[in-house]
Tab-separated table of C-alpha atoms in Angstrom:
chain	number	residue	atom	x	y	z
A	1	MET	CA	-19.756	-36.809	12.987
A	2	ILE	CA	-19.685	-33.597	10.951
A	3	ASP	CA	-19.809	-34.219	7.197
A	4	LEU	CA	-17.921	-31.059	6.296
A	5	ALA	CA	-15.982	-28.615	8.450
A	6	ILE	CA	-14.992	-25.333	6.858
A	7	ILE	CA	-12.388	-22.960	8.267
A	8	GLY	CA	-12.995	-19.439	6.980
A	9	GLY	CA	-16.295	-17.711	6.273
A	10	GLY	CA	-15.356	-15.716	3.185
A	11	PRO	CA	-16.778	-16.170	-0.344
A	12	GLY	CA	-15.215	-19.613	-0.641
A	13	GLY	CA	-16.290	-20.810	2.789
A	14	TYR	CA	-19.798	-19.435	3.124
A	15	VAL	CA	-20.816	-20.333	-0.432
A	16	ALA	CA	-19.527	-23.890	0.065
A	17	ALA	CA	-21.368	-24.064	3.395
A	18	GLU	CA	-24.606	-22.869	1.812
A	19	ARG	CA	-24.354	-25.334	-1.085
A	20	ALA	CA	-23.440	-28.232	1.198
A	21	GLY	CA	-26.219	-27.421	3.654
A	22	ALA	CA	-28.729	-27.224	0.816
A	23	LYS	CA	-27.686	-30.731	-0.250
A	24	GLY	CA	-28.289	-32.132	3.192
A	25	LEU	CA	-24.756	-32.306	4.574
A	26	ASN	CA	-24.059	-31.651	8.246
A	27	VAL	CA	-21.852	-28.543	8.038
A	28	VAL	CA	-19.887	-26.508	10.583
A	29	LEU	CA	-18.362	-23.203	9.518
A	30	PHE	CA	-15.620	-21.619	11.654
A	31	GLU	CA	-14.980	-17.879	11.362
A	32	LYS	CA	-12.801	-15.926	13.777
A	33	LYS	CA	-13.983	-12.472	12.687
A	34	GLU	CA	-17.118	-11.725	10.679
A	35	LEU	CA	-18.927	-13.794	8.075
A	36	GLY	CA	-18.115	-12.644	4.576
A	37	GLY	CA	-14.362	-12.608	5.069
A	38	VAL	CA	-12.068	-9.978	3.590
A	39	CYS	CA	-14.300	-9.540	0.532
A	40	LEU	CA	-17.369	-8.447	2.411
A	41	ASN	CA	-15.717	-6.706	5.345
A	42	GLU	CA	-12.417	-5.301	4.079
A	43	GLY	CA	-12.400	-5.609	0.296
A	44	CYS	CA	-14.939	-6.009	-2.503
A	45	ILE	CA	-18.096	-4.625	-0.915
A	46	PRO	CA	-16.776	-1.700	1.160
A	47	THR	CA	-14.539	-0.451	-1.652
A	48	LYS	CA	-17.352	-0.647	-4.212
A	49	THR	CA	-19.660	1.218	-1.835
A	50	LEU	CA	-17.096	3.995	-1.495
A	51	LEU	CA	-16.460	4.054	-5.237
A	52	TYR	CA	-20.155	4.415	-5.985
A	53	SER	CA	-20.368	7.437	-3.679
A	54	ALA	CA	-17.423	8.907	-5.568
A	55	LYS	CA	-19.151	8.195	-8.880
A	56	VAL	CA	-22.327	9.942	-7.716
A	57	TYR	CA	-20.205	12.933	-6.697
A	58	ASP	CA	-18.529	12.906	-10.115
A	59	TYR	CA	-21.952	12.980	-11.787
A	60	ALA	CA	-23.036	15.850	-9.562
A	61	LEU	CA	-19.933	17.873	-10.398
A	62	HIS	CA	-20.393	17.330	-14.113
A	63	GLY	CA	-24.187	17.264	-14.289
A	64	ASP	CA	-24.146	20.233	-16.644
A	65	LYS	CA	-22.948	17.875	-19.388
A	66	TYR	CA	-26.378	16.251	-19.205
A	67	GLY	CA	-28.331	19.483	-18.813
A	68	ILE	CA	-28.549	19.093	-15.045
A	69	ASN	CA	-27.183	21.814	-12.800
A	70	VAL	CA	-26.156	20.877	-9.261
A	71	PRO	CA	-25.064	24.089	-7.560
A	72	GLU	CA	-22.206	23.776	-5.081
A	73	ALA	CA	-21.987	19.993	-5.159
A	74	SER	CA	-20.187	18.721	-2.075
A	75	PHE	CA	-19.667	15.551	-0.054
A	76	ASP	CA	-19.503	14.488	3.580
A	77	PHE	CA	-16.593	12.052	4.029
A	78	GLY	CA	-17.942	10.835	7.368
A	79	LYS	CA	-21.327	10.006	5.855
A	80	ILE	CA	-19.684	8.201	2.928
A	81	VAL	CA	-17.787	5.998	5.379
A	82	ALA	CA	-20.892	5.511	7.552
A	83	ARG	CA	-22.888	4.343	4.530
A	84	LYS	CA	-20.107	1.878	3.724
A	85	ASP	CA	-20.350	0.467	7.244
A	86	LYS	CA	-24.136	0.224	6.965
A	87	VAL	CA	-23.945	-1.690	3.685
A	88	VAL	CA	-21.371	-4.118	5.088
A	89	LYS	CA	-23.429	-4.732	8.233
A	90	LYS	CA	-26.552	-5.435	6.182
A	91	LEU	CA	-24.804	-7.926	3.901
A	92	VAL	CA	-23.052	-9.711	6.773
A	93	ALA	CA	-26.490	-10.194	8.323
A	94	GLY	CA	-27.663	-11.565	4.975
A	95	VAL	CA	-24.908	-14.182	4.924
A	96	SER	CA	-25.794	-15.147	8.484
A	97	ALA	CA	-29.418	-15.600	7.446
A	98	LYS	CA	-28.347	-17.882	4.594
A	99	MET	CA	-26.388	-20.055	6.992
A	100	LYS	CA	-29.411	-20.417	9.258
A	101	ALA	CA	-31.695	-21.167	6.322
A	102	HIS	CA	-29.493	-24.073	5.256
A	103	LYS	CA	-28.858	-25.313	8.804
A	104	VAL	CA	-25.148	-24.520	8.791
A	105	ALA	CA	-23.689	-24.352	12.298
A	106	VAL	CA	-21.555	-21.198	12.517
A	107	VAL	CA	-18.905	-21.182	15.227
A	108	LYS	CA	-17.302	-17.786	15.863
A	109	GLY	CA	-13.784	-18.296	17.060
A	110	GLU	CA	-10.288	-19.239	16.006
A	111	ALA	CA	-10.265	-22.847	14.849
A	112	GLN	CA	-7.189	-25.003	15.436
A	113	ILE	CA	-6.535	-28.225	13.540
A	114	LYS	CA	-5.314	-30.862	15.995
A	115	GLY	CA	-4.798	-33.761	13.614
A	116	ARG	CA	-6.555	-36.907	12.454
A	117	SER	CA	-7.895	-39.776	14.543
A	118	SER	CA	-10.268	-42.696	14.156
A	119	GLU	CA	-13.063	-40.189	14.734
A	120	GLY	CA	-12.030	-38.071	11.765
A	121	ILE	CA	-10.231	-34.750	11.414
A	122	GLU	CA	-10.109	-33.072	14.810
A	123	ILE	CA	-10.615	-29.323	15.134
A	124	GLU	CA	-10.700	-27.358	18.355
A	125	CYS	CA	-12.439	-24.025	18.769
A	126	ASN	CA	-13.401	-22.132	21.927
A	127	GLY	CA	-12.286	-25.106	24.000
A	128	GLU	CA	-14.622	-27.527	22.205
A	129	ALA	CA	-13.526	-30.451	20.017
A	130	PHE	CA	-15.144	-31.122	16.635
A	131	HIS	CA	-14.633	-34.159	14.407
A	132	ALA	CA	-15.259	-34.017	10.683
A	133	ALA	CA	-15.155	-36.496	7.829
A	134	ASN	CA	-14.019	-33.746	5.442
A	135	LEU	CA	-12.246	-30.418	5.895
A	136	LEU	CA	-12.297	-27.425	3.567
A	137	LEU	CA	-9.646	-24.751	4.099
A	138	CYS	CA	-10.801	-21.236	3.195
A	139	THR	CA	-8.475	-19.150	5.339
A	140	GLY	CA	-7.961	-16.543	2.619
A	141	SER	CA	-5.134	-14.064	2.279
A	142	GLU	CA	-3.671	-10.983	3.911
A	143	ALA	CA	-2.034	-7.829	2.605
A	144	PHE	CA	1.677	-8.293	1.973
A	145	VAL	CA	3.780	-5.556	3.544
A	146	PRO	CA	7.360	-5.734	2.251
A	147	PRO	CA	10.246	-5.056	4.651
A	148	ILE	CA	11.024	-1.605	3.286
A	149	PRO	CA	13.486	0.287	5.519
A	150	GLY	CA	11.649	2.837	7.661
A	151	ILE	CA	8.208	1.309	7.273
A	152	ARG	CA	7.808	0.467	10.956
A	153	GLU	CA	9.019	3.856	12.091
A	154	ALA	CA	6.381	5.532	9.877
A	155	GLY	CA	3.656	4.236	12.214
A	156	ASP	CA	0.046	4.928	11.295
A	157	VAL	CA	1.066	6.890	8.210
A	158	ILE	CA	1.302	3.449	6.598
A	159	VAL	CA	-2.027	1.806	5.806
A	160	THR	CA	-3.191	-1.323	3.999
A	161	ASN	CA	-6.611	-1.917	2.433
A	162	ARG	CA	-7.936	-2.661	5.944
A	163	GLU	CA	-6.846	0.532	7.701
A	164	ILE	CA	-7.642	2.877	4.834
A	165	LEU	CA	-11.276	1.740	4.945
A	166	SER	CA	-11.482	2.898	8.548
A	167	LEU	CA	-10.153	6.427	8.061
A	168	LYS	CA	-12.374	8.999	9.728
A	169	GLU	CA	-10.978	11.928	7.773
A	170	GLN	CA	-10.037	12.345	4.139
A	171	PRO	CA	-6.257	12.627	3.680
A	172	ALA	CA	-5.091	15.692	1.768
A	173	SER	CA	-2.497	13.592	-0.025
A	174	LEU	CA	-2.009	9.866	-0.596
A	175	VAL	CA	0.951	7.918	-1.954
A	176	ILE	CA	0.019	4.459	-3.212
A	177	ILE	CA	2.798	1.898	-3.487
A	178	GLY	CA	1.540	-0.533	-6.122
A	179	GLY	CA	-0.606	0.196	-9.169
A	180	GLY	CA	-2.569	-3.048	-9.221
A	181	VAL	CA	-6.332	-3.446	-8.923
A	182	ILE	CA	-6.573	-2.497	-5.235
A	183	GLY	CA	-4.216	0.428	-5.643
A	184	MET	CA	-6.055	1.819	-8.672
A	185	GLU	CA	-9.485	1.518	-7.046
A	186	PHE	CA	-8.377	3.527	-4.029
A	187	ALA	CA	-6.606	5.950	-6.356
A	188	SER	CA	-9.897	6.430	-8.207
A	189	PHE	CA	-11.903	6.981	-5.024
A	190	PHE	CA	-9.611	9.519	-3.402
A	191	ASN	CA	-8.880	11.311	-6.665
A	192	SER	CA	-12.614	11.878	-7.181
A	193	LEU	CA	-12.839	13.476	-3.736
A	194	GLY	CA	-9.929	15.815	-4.390
A	195	THR	CA	-7.084	14.073	-2.571
A	196	LYS	CA	-3.683	14.531	-4.216
A	197	VAL	CA	-2.817	10.994	-5.344
A	198	THR	CA	0.561	9.575	-6.377
A	199	VAL	CA	1.007	6.000	-7.623
A	200	ILE	CA	4.434	4.328	-7.593
A	201	GLU	CA	4.595	1.060	-9.525
A	202	MET	CA	7.563	-1.274	-9.993
A	203	LEU	CA	6.284	-2.687	-13.304
A	204	PRO	CA	6.350	-0.774	-16.627
A	205	GLU	CA	2.549	-0.386	-16.535
A	206	ILE	CA	-0.300	-0.324	-14.015
A	207	LEU	CA	-2.673	-3.291	-13.692
A	208	GLY	CA	-0.038	-5.862	-14.533
A	209	GLY	CA	-1.561	-8.992	-16.046
A	210	LEU	CA	-4.444	-7.171	-17.706
A	211	ASP	CA	-4.475	-6.060	-21.335
A	212	GLY	CA	-1.604	-3.607	-21.749
A	213	GLU	CA	-3.384	-1.312	-24.200
A	214	ILE	CA	-6.372	-0.893	-21.913
A	215	SER	CA	-4.177	-0.409	-18.835
A	216	LYS	CA	-2.390	2.445	-20.595
A	217	MET	CA	-5.695	3.996	-21.660
A	218	LEU	CA	-6.922	3.974	-18.064
A	219	ARG	CA	-3.660	5.480	-16.850
A	220	ASP	CA	-3.938	8.251	-19.436
A	221	ILE	CA	-7.478	9.025	-18.254
A	222	TYR	CA	-6.374	9.309	-14.632
A	223	THR	CA	-3.292	11.291	-15.530
A	224	LYS	CA	-5.648	13.892	-16.998
A	225	LYS	CA	-7.626	13.749	-13.752
A	226	GLY	CA	-4.501	14.704	-11.830
A	227	ILE	CA	-2.983	11.444	-10.555
A	228	LYS	CA	0.808	11.283	-10.760
A	229	PHE	CA	2.189	7.945	-11.958
A	230	TYR	CA	5.771	6.791	-11.563
A	231	LEU	CA	6.327	3.505	-13.396
A	232	SER	CA	9.252	1.071	-13.338
A	233	CYS	CA	10.206	2.624	-10.004
A	234	LYS	CA	11.459	0.728	-6.970
A	235	VAL	CA	10.679	1.987	-3.469
A	236	THR	CA	13.830	1.801	-1.363
A	237	GLU	CA	12.970	3.629	1.864
A	238	ILE	CA	10.236	5.399	3.804
A	239	LYS	CA	10.992	8.403	5.987
A	240	GLY	CA	7.881	9.409	7.886
A	241	ASP	CA	5.479	10.612	5.209
A	242	GLU	CA	8.111	10.514	2.465
A	243	VAL	CA	8.479	7.601	0.049
A	244	ILE	CA	11.953	7.300	-1.461
A	245	TYR	CA	12.169	5.494	-4.802
A	246	VAL	CA	14.587	4.948	-7.667
A	247	THR	CA	13.556	5.775	-11.241
A	248	PRO	CA	14.353	3.559	-14.270
A	249	ASP	CA	17.357	5.815	-14.910
A	250	GLY	CA	18.718	5.169	-11.439
A	251	VAL	CA	17.788	8.600	-10.127
A	252	ARG	CA	16.750	8.864	-6.480
A	253	ALA	CA	13.393	10.642	-6.070
A	254	SER	CA	10.651	10.981	-3.474
A	255	ALA	CA	6.925	11.608	-2.987
A	256	ASN	CA	5.113	12.772	0.140
A	257	GLY	CA	1.719	11.688	1.398
A	258	GLU	CA	-0.337	12.290	4.499
A	259	LYS	CA	-1.070	8.581	4.196
A	260	ILE	CA	0.900	5.872	2.405
A	261	LEU	CA	-1.092	2.901	1.099
A	262	MET	CA	0.792	-0.376	0.794
A	263	SER	CA	-0.803	-2.196	-2.109
A	264	VAL	CA	1.809	-4.557	-3.511
A	265	GLY	CA	-0.157	-7.785	-3.334
A	266	ARG	CA	-1.565	-10.370	-0.979
A	267	ARG	CA	-0.318	-13.670	0.422
A	268	ALA	CA	-2.107	-16.834	1.447
A	269	VAL	CA	-2.828	-17.361	5.141
A	270	THR	CA	-1.395	-20.802	5.932
A	271	LYS	CA	-0.109	-20.291	9.459
A	272	GLY	CA	-1.722	-19.985	12.854
A	273	PHE	CA	-4.437	-22.642	12.618
A	274	GLY	CA	-2.509	-25.927	12.864
A	275	LEU	CA	-2.184	-26.809	9.198
A	276	GLU	CA	1.148	-28.447	9.911
A	277	ASN	CA	-0.608	-31.060	12.070
A	278	LEU	CA	-2.092	-32.625	8.928
A	279	GLY	CA	0.994	-32.444	6.725
A	280	VAL	CA	-0.739	-30.488	3.952
A	281	GLU	CA	1.665	-29.725	1.118
A	282	LEU	CA	2.433	-26.090	0.313
A	283	GLU	CA	3.655	-24.610	-2.937
A	284	ARG	CA	5.054	-21.051	-2.981
A	285	ASN	CA	3.669	-20.608	0.541
A	286	ALA	CA	0.114	-21.503	-0.542
A	287	VAL	CA	-1.878	-24.733	-0.264
A	288	LYS	CA	-1.294	-26.969	-3.278
A	289	VAL	CA	-4.462	-28.436	-4.807
A	290	ASP	CA	-5.529	-30.363	-7.895
A	291	GLY	CA	-8.409	-29.654	-10.271
A	292	LYS	CA	-10.930	-30.945	-7.733
A	293	MET	CA	-9.464	-28.687	-5.030
A	294	ARG	CA	-8.008	-31.702	-3.202
A	295	THR	CA	-4.821	-31.353	-1.183
A	296	ASN	CA	-2.281	-34.156	-0.797
A	297	ILE	CA	-4.142	-35.295	2.340
A	298	PRO	CA	-7.307	-37.396	1.819
A	299	ASN	CA	-10.560	-35.601	2.659
A	300	VAL	CA	-8.806	-32.239	3.011
A	301	PHE	CA	-9.643	-29.570	0.429
A	302	ALA	CA	-8.811	-25.903	-0.095
A	303	ALA	CA	-10.532	-23.066	-1.938
A	304	GLY	CA	-9.977	-19.364	-2.441
A	305	ASP	CA	-6.962	-17.174	-1.768
A	306	VAL	CA	-5.282	-19.788	0.425
A	307	THR	CA	-4.403	-21.661	-2.783
A	308	GLY	CA	-2.557	-18.567	-4.000
A	309	PHE	CA	-3.689	-18.999	-7.602
A	310	SER	CA	-6.634	-16.782	-8.510
A	311	MET	CA	-7.230	-14.385	-5.642
A	312	LEU	CA	-10.742	-13.299	-6.574
A	313	ALA	CA	-13.948	-13.690	-4.579
A	314	HIS	CA	-15.881	-15.249	-7.459
A	315	THR	CA	-13.060	-17.744	-8.060
A	316	ALA	CA	-13.225	-18.768	-4.409
A	317	SER	CA	-16.987	-19.288	-4.568
A	318	ARG	CA	-16.721	-21.487	-7.645
A	319	GLU	CA	-13.874	-23.492	-6.103
A	320	GLY	CA	-16.014	-24.086	-3.019
A	321	GLU	CA	-18.831	-25.319	-5.260
A	322	VAL	CA	-16.436	-27.753	-6.958
A	323	VAL	CA	-15.577	-29.263	-3.569
A	324	VAL	CA	-19.218	-29.674	-2.553
A	325	ASN	CA	-20.255	-31.076	-5.916
A	326	ASN	CA	-17.606	-33.787	-5.743
A	327	LEU	CA	-18.517	-34.623	-2.140
A	328	THR	CA	-22.182	-35.033	-3.075
A	329	GLY	CA	-21.788	-37.256	-6.128
A	330	ARG	CA	-21.538	-34.723	-8.937
A	331	PRO	CA	-18.126	-34.946	-10.647
A	332	ASP	CA	-16.748	-31.470	-11.153
A	333	VAL	CA	-13.407	-29.904	-12.057
A	334	MET	CA	-12.290	-26.301	-11.584
A	335	ARG	CA	-11.517	-24.426	-14.797
A	336	TYR	CA	-9.743	-21.077	-14.948
A	337	CYS	CA	-10.017	-20.227	-18.647
A	338	ALA	CA	-12.971	-17.866	-18.188
A	339	ILE	CA	-12.459	-16.123	-14.841
A	340	PRO	CA	-13.400	-12.449	-15.264
A	341	GLY	CA	-11.327	-9.708	-13.693
A	342	ILE	CA	-12.731	-6.245	-13.010
A	343	VAL	CA	-11.292	-2.917	-11.911
A	344	TYR	CA	-14.043	-0.703	-10.471
A	345	THR	CA	-12.506	2.611	-11.390
A	346	ASN	CA	-14.453	5.294	-13.273
A	347	PRO	CA	-14.446	4.220	-16.083
A	348	GLU	CA	-14.447	0.519	-15.268
A	349	VAL	CA	-12.178	-2.146	-16.727
A	350	ALA	CA	-13.354	-5.721	-17.335
A	351	SER	CA	-11.352	-8.589	-18.770
A	352	VAL	CA	-11.685	-12.325	-19.337
A	353	GLY	CA	-9.610	-14.916	-21.161
A	354	LEU	CA	-6.316	-14.417	-22.962
A	355	THR	CA	-4.723	-11.015	-23.373
A	356	GLU	CA	-2.633	-10.187	-26.437
A	357	GLU	CA	0.471	-10.410	-24.295
A	358	GLN	CA	-0.430	-13.910	-23.089
A	359	ALA	CA	-1.377	-15.108	-26.562
A	360	LYS	CA	1.984	-14.001	-27.947
A	361	LYS	CA	3.891	-15.525	-25.055
A	362	GLU	CA	2.074	-18.854	-25.400
A	363	GLY	CA	2.386	-18.925	-29.178
A	364	VAL	CA	-1.376	-18.894	-29.726
A	365	GLU	CA	-2.393	-17.868	-33.238
A	366	TYR	CA	-5.087	-15.229	-32.984
A	367	LYS	CA	-6.854	-12.423	-34.740
A	368	ILE	CA	-8.121	-9.300	-33.098
A	369	SER	CA	-10.984	-6.821	-33.408
A	370	LYS	CA	-11.573	-3.675	-31.381
A	371	LEU	CA	-14.056	-0.834	-31.424
A	372	PRO	CA	-14.568	2.348	-29.416
A	373	MET	CA	-17.409	2.090	-26.899
A	374	ALA	CA	-19.019	4.989	-28.760
A	375	TYR	CA	-20.251	2.447	-31.337
A	376	ALA	CA	-22.947	1.574	-28.760
A	377	GLY	CA	-25.700	4.199	-28.746
A	378	ARG	CA	-26.543	3.607	-25.092
A	379	PHE	CA	-22.936	4.335	-24.129
A	380	VAL	CA	-22.999	7.675	-25.954
A	381	ALA	CA	-26.314	8.561	-24.307
A	382	GLU	CA	-25.047	7.871	-20.793
A	383	ASN	CA	-21.354	8.778	-20.962
A	384	GLU	CA	-21.056	12.329	-22.272
A	385	GLY	CA	-17.492	12.841	-23.394
A	386	GLY	CA	-16.560	9.400	-22.111
A	387	SER	CA	-14.091	7.107	-23.833
A	388	GLY	CA	-13.702	3.371	-23.886
A	389	ILE	CA	-12.933	0.333	-25.966
A	390	CYS	CA	-13.998	-3.259	-26.539
A	391	LYS	CA	-11.275	-5.627	-27.667
A	392	VAL	CA	-11.814	-9.255	-28.701
A	393	LEU	CA	-9.268	-11.984	-29.433
A	394	ALA	CA	-10.373	-15.006	-31.482
A	395	GLY	CA	-8.587	-18.106	-32.724
A	396	ALA	CA	-7.016	-17.497	-36.124
A	397	LYS	CA	-8.178	-20.833	-37.553
A	398	HIS	CA	-11.542	-21.682	-35.992
A	399	GLY	CA	-12.668	-18.304	-34.701
A	400	GLU	CA	-13.192	-19.461	-31.119
A	401	ILE	CA	-13.375	-16.532	-28.687
A	402	LEU	CA	-10.177	-16.427	-26.651
A	403	GLY	CA	-10.340	-13.161	-24.750
A	404	VAL	CA	-12.482	-10.065	-24.265
A	405	HIS	CA	-11.206	-6.825	-22.717
A	406	MET	CA	-13.229	-3.672	-22.104
A	407	LEU	CA	-12.782	-0.149	-20.812
A	408	GLY	CA	-15.928	1.890	-20.165
A	409	ASN	CA	-19.000	1.941	-17.940
A	410	PRO	CA	-20.711	-0.387	-17.167
A	411	CYS	CA	-18.479	-3.157	-18.517
A	412	SER	CA	-18.442	-4.904	-15.129
A	413	GLU	CA	-22.088	-5.825	-15.765
A	414	MET	CA	-21.387	-7.010	-19.320
A	415	ILE	CA	-18.319	-9.217	-19.026
A	416	TYR	CA	-20.243	-12.284	-17.845
A	417	GLY	CA	-21.536	-12.732	-21.412
A	418	ALA	CA	-17.978	-12.943	-22.676
A	419	SER	CA	-17.121	-15.361	-19.838
A	420	LEU	CA	-19.976	-17.604	-20.911
A	421	ALA	CA	-18.863	-17.507	-24.544
A	422	ILE	CA	-15.301	-18.512	-23.630
A	423	GLU	CA	-16.438	-21.163	-21.155
A	424	GLN	CA	-18.670	-22.741	-23.817
A	425	GLU	CA	-15.943	-22.414	-26.478
A	426	MET	CA	-18.251	-20.429	-28.716
A	427	THR	CA	-17.058	-19.231	-32.102
A	428	LEU	CA	-17.597	-15.932	-33.872
A	429	LYS	CA	-20.140	-17.598	-36.149
A	430	GLU	CA	-22.120	-18.963	-33.198
A	431	MET	CA	-22.108	-15.582	-31.462
A	432	GLU	CA	-23.539	-13.955	-34.587
A	433	GLU	CA	-26.770	-15.853	-33.897
A	434	VAL	CA	-27.136	-14.468	-30.366
A	435	VAL	CA	-29.634	-11.611	-30.078
A	436	PHE	CA	-28.491	-8.689	-27.916
A	437	PRO	CA	-31.065	-6.270	-26.461
A	438	HIS	CA	-31.176	-2.764	-27.932
A	439	PRO	CA	-30.261	-0.198	-26.853
A	440	THR	CA	-27.667	-1.498	-24.409
A	441	VAL	CA	-23.966	-0.911	-23.964
A	442	SER	CA	-23.514	-4.696	-24.212
A	443	GLU	CA	-24.175	-4.442	-27.952
A	444	ILE	CA	-20.592	-3.252	-28.308
A	445	PHE	CA	-19.542	-6.883	-27.771
A	446	LYS	CA	-21.506	-8.090	-30.791
A	447	GLU	CA	-20.474	-5.089	-32.882
A	448	THR	CA	-16.836	-5.890	-32.157
A	449	LEU	CA	-17.387	-9.528	-33.128
A	450	PHE	CA	-19.027	-8.400	-36.365
A	451	SER	CA	-15.971	-6.298	-37.194
A	452	PHE	CA	-13.622	-9.244	-37.613
């Protein structure tokens, strides 16, 4: 019998498979498309590859700020996309190699759960029956496309994160419905290449859920770069390439785009693979789990976007590890207090822990310190004319670090230190004893702590 069957080869599934295989479990991983899931094939990796090309182009255009002249800087959209495809292909092959190294059996096909018998949990794929003692659901999520009138008639003008990654030509104009992380990353990419970008957001600010002050700062930066933002606006209709929306004052307005990107969120994939045959409980259309990632059905677990809680690749990987650890005799519980969130715009945004808005809502007593990124010498040296901020929340009584929020390159590579501090419940006094390397941009974290 199979020790662990995993449905879905994304960051939750393949990491769990690798860990379980390394610990000697007999593992079968089912994936109907490509290993790596949405993250590697349609999300994290391809978008970051595109964004880096855009960043290089930005540097070339503004090289004179650093004493470097790049005459007639230009880009080849086709080559940018081709490089993205090459990177994805290479990393998918890397995941495949990991599976082989840890003796994980990968079955490419659409798995169907048939139920439970005396032989274990039965799964069918490609006409073959498999029986497993334990099942881990990692079926992920899909882009949510709301039933806006006219959306079907618009045809291929409408794109999600999947289709926009496959464009062969750069659109002259792009309307993005939704100013969340995905929407802002594509806004950043296309804006850098010269596409006319419009962002329509229903909430009062972009990047809902992140620190409001930093979200506004990023919006101001991109407003200066030419992106048009329409906040607190509800899209009511789409007519071909025209997006009709209503402003906060009730005025009917519109924006046109050669392409229209739907980026209003994602929803858990819980249908189409026989989940109902096990009687797994759902909550808000996602699989309900406890702290050990257990469902209501014995020996059935879930990790990643299918739980609908923290739809981030690194969350999924950690959740998969929790499942494997508990199956192999190491008690483990999933914690969400120190999950970092990053927006790979230029400049980047990185955040972990409580925001001011959350602290106020939850009645948490806190104190706050913030400094411009320019307090770090390395930042000044590498970001001519660049702006940014580091913002730290600490407990008012004991000084425990509650939240850290940054705007400025390369904060995506620095936030893990703040995650560690929050995870270990470190205080300001304890962090004072940590030595930071000099000169690095990461020193801004310690400088901000020192400013309390």
